[in-house]
Structure formats: C-alpha cells, structure tokens
Amino acid sequence: MSSRFILGLVVLGLAACSPGEPAASAPPASQAGDSGRRETAVFAGGCFWSVEANFEAVPGVVAAVSGFAGGSTANPTYDQVVGGGTGHLEAVQVTFDPARISYRQLVDRFWRTIDPTDPDGQFCDQGPSYVTAVFASRAQKAAAEASRRAAAARIGPARFVTPVRDAVRFWPAEASHQDFAHRNPVRYAGYSRFCRRGERLRAVWGGAAA
C-alpha cells in the first residue's frame, strides 16, 4: 500500500478494509416471491466491503458474508490474512435463491464490479490478500468459465487475469467486518471515492460497469 494512500486515509479518517464500529446488521433484501431454495457463490474481488455491498441489494440475493478463502490456514483472522502467509484472499460468500437469480447472472455481475485486468489487487488495495478470483464448485464451473470467456472477450482476453478457481472452504470474518458499507455509509463512500473505484470501473467497462 502506498504512503500516499495511507496519508489520504488518515486525512479522511478512513482505513483500508479495516473494521468499523460494531452496529446493527443490514436489513435483509426483500424476499418477495422467495422460493425457499438456497445456493451459495464465493467471490474474491479485493476489499470485501465493496464485494459485499455490491451483492447485498441484488434481487434474489439472501445474504452476503465477508470472509476469506483460498488459503491453508484454518479459522484465519483478519490480521493474519492481511499480514500475509495464509494464502487466503478476502472473499464474500453470497447466498441466493436460484429461482430468482441464476449463478451465471451473479458471475456476470461480479466481473463488472471489479477490474479484472489488475493482477496485484483492486484499486488502492494492493497485495496478495486483495487479488481477485471466482471460487466455483464442480457444478458451477462450466457457467463460471463461460461467463469469464464472455467478459474477457469484451475487454480483451490477454488483459483479463482474474481466474476461476476450484471451490474451497469459506471462513467468515469477524463480526466487526460484516455489513461495513451499510453501518458506515459516510466512511465507505469516502473510501470508495478516494480509491477512485467508479472512475476505474468506467475506464474498464464503460457503461456496463456495475
């Protein structure tokens, strides 16, 4: 992380993907027409604040939980993951009703919320724990790969570096990391602006940016 970024966050009273004050959780999305069926999808898209916020309001999504995936350390803590050596990525487990939204639709949306041309992280969050991936089960793999090919064709396959990886165990993060954008809207908005998320997404995806 650059010294310029750290200084900017100090001025803004922010911290990159660090916990906020505990508060009430975000209200669940409206479940009108809920079929009662549940499936899960796991996405690593840089700071899990943003991935969680991007999925929570999507119709058909029941819950989005921040956590970690991809590494070898059991029950990892946030400090362990950002400290390095665990192999884990910050990730979000999305629980959804497949009768209302398909897995393919979720993956299609995910690409448009990240910069899949960055191999080292996302926006101002750089480092091993912030790299991107879709963790797909055996049943999900074909849909995830097809979605990736379609997205890569739009921006250039040689530039598209985010992989589809095999599903692994997901470990939820501490309670202080859940629902950050909902609980701390001013801090999150400042963080997002400072990292120029919207500007970069528009540069990559144009009007298709989510």
Protein backbone atom coordinates (compact mmCIF):
# COMPACT_ATOMS: atom_id res chain seq x y z
CA MET A 1 0.00 0.00 0.00
CA SER A 2 1.47 3.40 -0.98
CA SER A 3 2.37 6.09 1.55
CA ARG A 4 0.19 8.50 -0.46
CA PHE A 5 -2.81 6.21 0.04
CA ILE A 6 -2.14 5.85 3.77
CA LEU A 7 -1.81 9.63 4.16
CA GLY A 8 -5.06 10.17 2.29
CA LEU A 9 -6.89 7.74 4.52
CA VAL A 10 -5.52 9.40 7.65
CA VAL A 11 -6.82 12.75 6.41
CA LEU A 12 -10.20 11.24 5.60
CA GLY A 13 -10.41 9.32 8.84
CA LEU A 14 -10.54 6.03 6.92
CA ALA A 15 -8.63 2.78 6.89
CA ALA A 16 -8.28 0.36 4.03
CA CYS A 17 -10.59 -2.55 4.66
CA SER A 18 -10.26 -2.20 8.43
CA PRO A 19 -13.16 -2.83 10.84
CA GLY A 20 -15.66 -0.16 11.75
CA GLU A 21 -17.67 0.24 14.90
CA PRO A 22 -20.00 -2.70 15.66
CA ALA A 23 -23.63 -1.88 14.92
CA ALA A 24 -26.83 -3.47 13.76
CA SER A 25 -26.57 -5.63 10.67
CA ALA A 26 -28.02 -4.58 7.35
CA PRO A 27 -31.67 -5.49 6.86
CA PRO A 28 -32.18 -8.48 4.59
CA ALA A 29 -33.08 -7.80 0.99
CA SER A 30 -36.76 -8.07 0.12
CA GLN A 31 -37.67 -11.69 -0.46
CA ALA A 32 -41.00 -11.29 -2.23
CA GLY A 33 -41.55 -14.45 -4.22
CA ASP A 34 -38.81 -16.31 -2.33
CA SER A 35 -38.83 -19.98 -3.33
CA GLY A 36 -37.07 -21.07 -0.14
CA ARG A 37 -34.24 -22.65 -2.16
CA ARG A 38 -30.68 -21.65 -1.33
CA GLU A 39 -27.34 -21.88 -3.11
CA THR A 40 -24.03 -20.15 -2.45
CA ALA A 41 -21.36 -18.50 -4.55
CA VAL A 42 -17.95 -17.21 -3.44
CA PHE A 43 -16.18 -14.23 -4.99
CA ALA A 44 -12.86 -12.56 -4.19
CA GLY A 45 -12.90 -9.02 -5.50
CA GLY A 46 -10.40 -7.05 -3.46
CA CYS A 47 -11.66 -5.39 -0.30
CA PHE A 48 -14.64 -7.40 0.90
CA TRP A 49 -16.51 -4.25 1.95
CA SER A 50 -17.16 -3.49 -1.70
CA VAL A 51 -17.96 -7.02 -2.86
CA GLU A 52 -20.46 -7.43 -0.04
CA ALA A 53 -22.10 -4.06 -0.74
CA ASN A 54 -22.34 -4.80 -4.46
CA PHE A 55 -24.29 -8.00 -3.91
CA GLU A 56 -26.46 -7.25 -0.87
CA ALA A 57 -29.11 -5.27 -2.74
CA VAL A 58 -29.34 -7.58 -5.77
CA PRO A 59 -32.83 -9.13 -6.05
CA GLY A 60 -32.61 -12.83 -5.28
CA VAL A 61 -29.58 -12.46 -3.02
CA VAL A 62 -30.47 -13.51 0.51
CA ALA A 63 -27.19 -12.71 2.27
CA ALA A 64 -23.60 -11.66 1.62
CA VAL A 65 -20.95 -12.51 4.22
CA SER A 66 -17.39 -11.17 4.27
CA GLY A 67 -14.59 -13.62 4.91
CA PHE A 68 -11.63 -15.47 3.47
CA ALA A 69 -10.97 -18.28 1.01
CA GLY A 70 -8.19 -19.92 -0.94
CA GLY A 71 -5.54 -20.38 1.73
CA SER A 72 -4.29 -23.10 4.03
CA THR A 73 -4.78 -21.52 7.47
CA ALA A 74 -7.84 -22.73 9.40
CA ASN A 75 -10.02 -20.15 11.15
CA PRO A 76 -7.97 -17.23 9.86
CA THR A 77 -8.28 -13.81 11.45
CA TYR A 78 -8.26 -10.57 9.53
CA ASP A 79 -4.86 -9.63 10.95
CA GLN A 80 -3.39 -12.96 9.89
CA VAL A 81 -4.69 -12.64 6.34
CA VAL A 82 -3.56 -9.07 5.72
CA GLY A 83 -0.27 -9.85 7.45
CA GLY A 84 0.49 -12.41 4.74
CA GLY A 85 1.44 -16.05 4.65
CA THR A 86 -2.02 -17.63 4.94
CA GLY A 87 -2.70 -17.81 1.20
CA HIS A 88 -6.22 -16.54 1.80
CA LEU A 89 -7.97 -13.87 -0.23
CA GLU A 90 -10.59 -11.51 1.12
CA ALA A 91 -13.81 -13.00 -0.24
CA VAL A 92 -17.58 -12.87 0.07
CA GLN A 93 -19.99 -15.79 0.27
CA VAL A 94 -23.24 -14.90 -1.49
CA THR A 95 -26.34 -16.90 -0.57
CA PHE A 96 -29.04 -16.67 -3.22
CA ASP A 97 -32.37 -18.05 -4.33
CA PRO A 98 -31.72 -19.77 -7.70
CA ALA A 99 -35.38 -19.37 -8.63
CA ARG A 100 -34.91 -15.59 -8.62
CA ILE A 101 -31.36 -15.18 -9.89
CA SER A 102 -29.03 -17.68 -11.50
CA TYR A 103 -25.43 -18.38 -10.63
CA ARG A 104 -24.42 -17.26 -14.12
CA GLN A 105 -26.12 -13.91 -13.57
CA LEU A 106 -24.20 -13.42 -10.34
CA VAL A 107 -20.87 -14.16 -12.03
CA ASP A 108 -21.74 -11.86 -14.92
CA ARG A 109 -22.40 -9.09 -12.43
CA PHE A 110 -19.25 -9.78 -10.43
CA TRP A 111 -16.92 -9.07 -13.36
CA ARG A 112 -18.45 -5.63 -13.81
CA THR A 113 -17.78 -4.69 -10.18
CA ILE A 114 -14.03 -5.34 -10.36
CA ASP A 115 -11.03 -4.51 -12.52
CA PRO A 116 -10.11 -7.97 -13.87
CA THR A 117 -7.01 -6.55 -15.57
CA ASP A 118 -5.19 -5.95 -12.26
CA PRO A 119 -3.11 -8.98 -11.14
CA ASP A 120 -1.99 -7.43 -7.85
CA GLY A 121 -5.17 -6.31 -6.09
CA GLN A 122 -8.01 -3.87 -6.61
CA PHE A 123 -7.91 -0.10 -6.83
CA CYS A 124 -5.96 1.23 -3.82
CA ASP A 125 -5.96 -2.16 -2.03
CA GLN A 126 -2.91 -3.95 -3.35
CA GLY A 127 -1.25 -7.15 -2.16
CA PRO A 128 -1.78 -10.92 -2.09
CA SER A 129 -4.95 -10.87 0.03
CA TYR A 130 -6.68 -8.47 -2.39
CA VAL A 131 -6.27 -10.35 -5.67
CA THR A 132 -9.41 -11.49 -7.45
CA ALA A 133 -10.98 -14.87 -8.21
CA VAL A 134 -14.24 -16.72 -8.65
CA PHE A 135 -14.36 -19.86 -6.50
CA ALA A 136 -16.61 -22.30 -8.34
CA SER A 137 -17.87 -25.73 -7.32
CA ARG A 138 -17.83 -28.59 -9.80
CA ALA A 139 -21.48 -27.88 -10.63
CA GLN A 140 -20.76 -24.16 -11.10
CA LYS A 141 -17.51 -24.43 -13.06
CA ALA A 142 -18.95 -24.53 -16.59
CA ALA A 143 -21.16 -21.48 -16.00
CA ALA A 144 -18.31 -19.56 -14.38
CA GLU A 145 -15.91 -20.35 -17.22
CA ALA A 146 -18.48 -19.40 -19.86
CA SER A 147 -19.14 -16.13 -18.07
CA ARG A 148 -15.41 -15.44 -17.88
CA ARG A 149 -14.94 -16.04 -21.60
CA ALA A 150 -17.77 -13.66 -22.44
CA ALA A 151 -16.42 -10.95 -20.13
CA ALA A 152 -12.85 -11.39 -21.38
CA ALA A 153 -14.00 -11.06 -24.98
CA ARG A 154 -15.41 -7.65 -24.16
CA ILE A 155 -12.18 -6.16 -22.79
CA GLY A 156 -9.55 -8.40 -24.38
CA PRO A 157 -8.62 -11.95 -23.29
CA ALA A 158 -4.93 -11.09 -22.90
CA ARG A 159 -5.78 -8.36 -20.37
CA PHE A 160 -8.24 -10.42 -18.34
CA VAL A 161 -6.32 -12.00 -15.45
CA THR A 162 -8.96 -12.92 -12.85
CA PRO A 163 -9.18 -16.73 -12.72
CA VAL A 164 -11.94 -19.20 -11.99
CA ARG A 165 -10.63 -21.38 -9.17
CA ASP A 166 -11.94 -24.56 -7.60
CA ALA A 167 -14.27 -24.03 -4.66
CA VAL A 168 -12.64 -24.31 -1.25
CA ARG A 169 -13.79 -23.77 2.31
CA PHE A 170 -15.01 -20.28 3.09
CA TRP A 171 -14.17 -18.80 6.50
CA PRO A 172 -16.35 -15.91 7.75
CA ALA A 173 -14.52 -12.83 9.01
CA GLU A 174 -15.02 -11.32 12.43
CA ALA A 175 -18.34 -9.60 13.17
CA SER A 176 -16.75 -6.15 13.00
CA HIS A 177 -16.10 -6.69 9.29
CA GLN A 178 -19.68 -7.53 8.32
CA ASP A 179 -22.03 -5.04 6.60
CA PHE A 180 -19.43 -2.26 6.71
CA ALA A 181 -20.89 -0.13 3.93
CA HIS A 182 -24.37 -0.28 5.49
CA ARG A 183 -23.16 0.50 9.00
CA ASN A 184 -20.66 3.19 7.99
CA PRO A 185 -22.03 4.82 4.82
CA VAL A 186 -20.03 8.05 5.11
CA ARG A 187 -16.72 6.29 5.74
CA TYR A 188 -17.38 3.79 2.98
CA ALA A 189 -18.32 6.49 0.48
CA GLY A 190 -15.12 8.37 1.31
CA TYR A 191 -13.03 5.23 0.94
CA SER A 192 -14.63 4.42 -2.41
CA ARG A 193 -14.12 7.95 -3.73
CA PHE A 194 -10.51 8.10 -2.58
CA CYS A 195 -9.77 4.78 -4.27
CA ARG A 196 -11.48 6.04 -7.46
CA ARG A 197 -13.42 2.82 -7.82
CA GLY A 198 -16.08 4.29 -10.06
CA GLU A 199 -13.56 6.02 -12.29
CA ARG A 200 -11.55 2.84 -12.82
CA LEU A 201 -14.61 0.66 -13.39
CA ARG A 202 -15.87 3.03 -16.04
CA ALA A 203 -12.44 3.02 -17.70
CA VAL A 204 -12.54 -0.80 -17.89
CA TRP A 205 -16.23 -1.47 -18.54
CA GLY A 206 -17.66 1.78 -19.84
CA GLY A 207 -21.41 1.98 -19.41
CA ALA A 208 -21.56 -1.70 -18.39
CA ALA A 209 -19.81 -1.02 -15.07
CA ALA A 210 -21.94 -2.13 -12.11
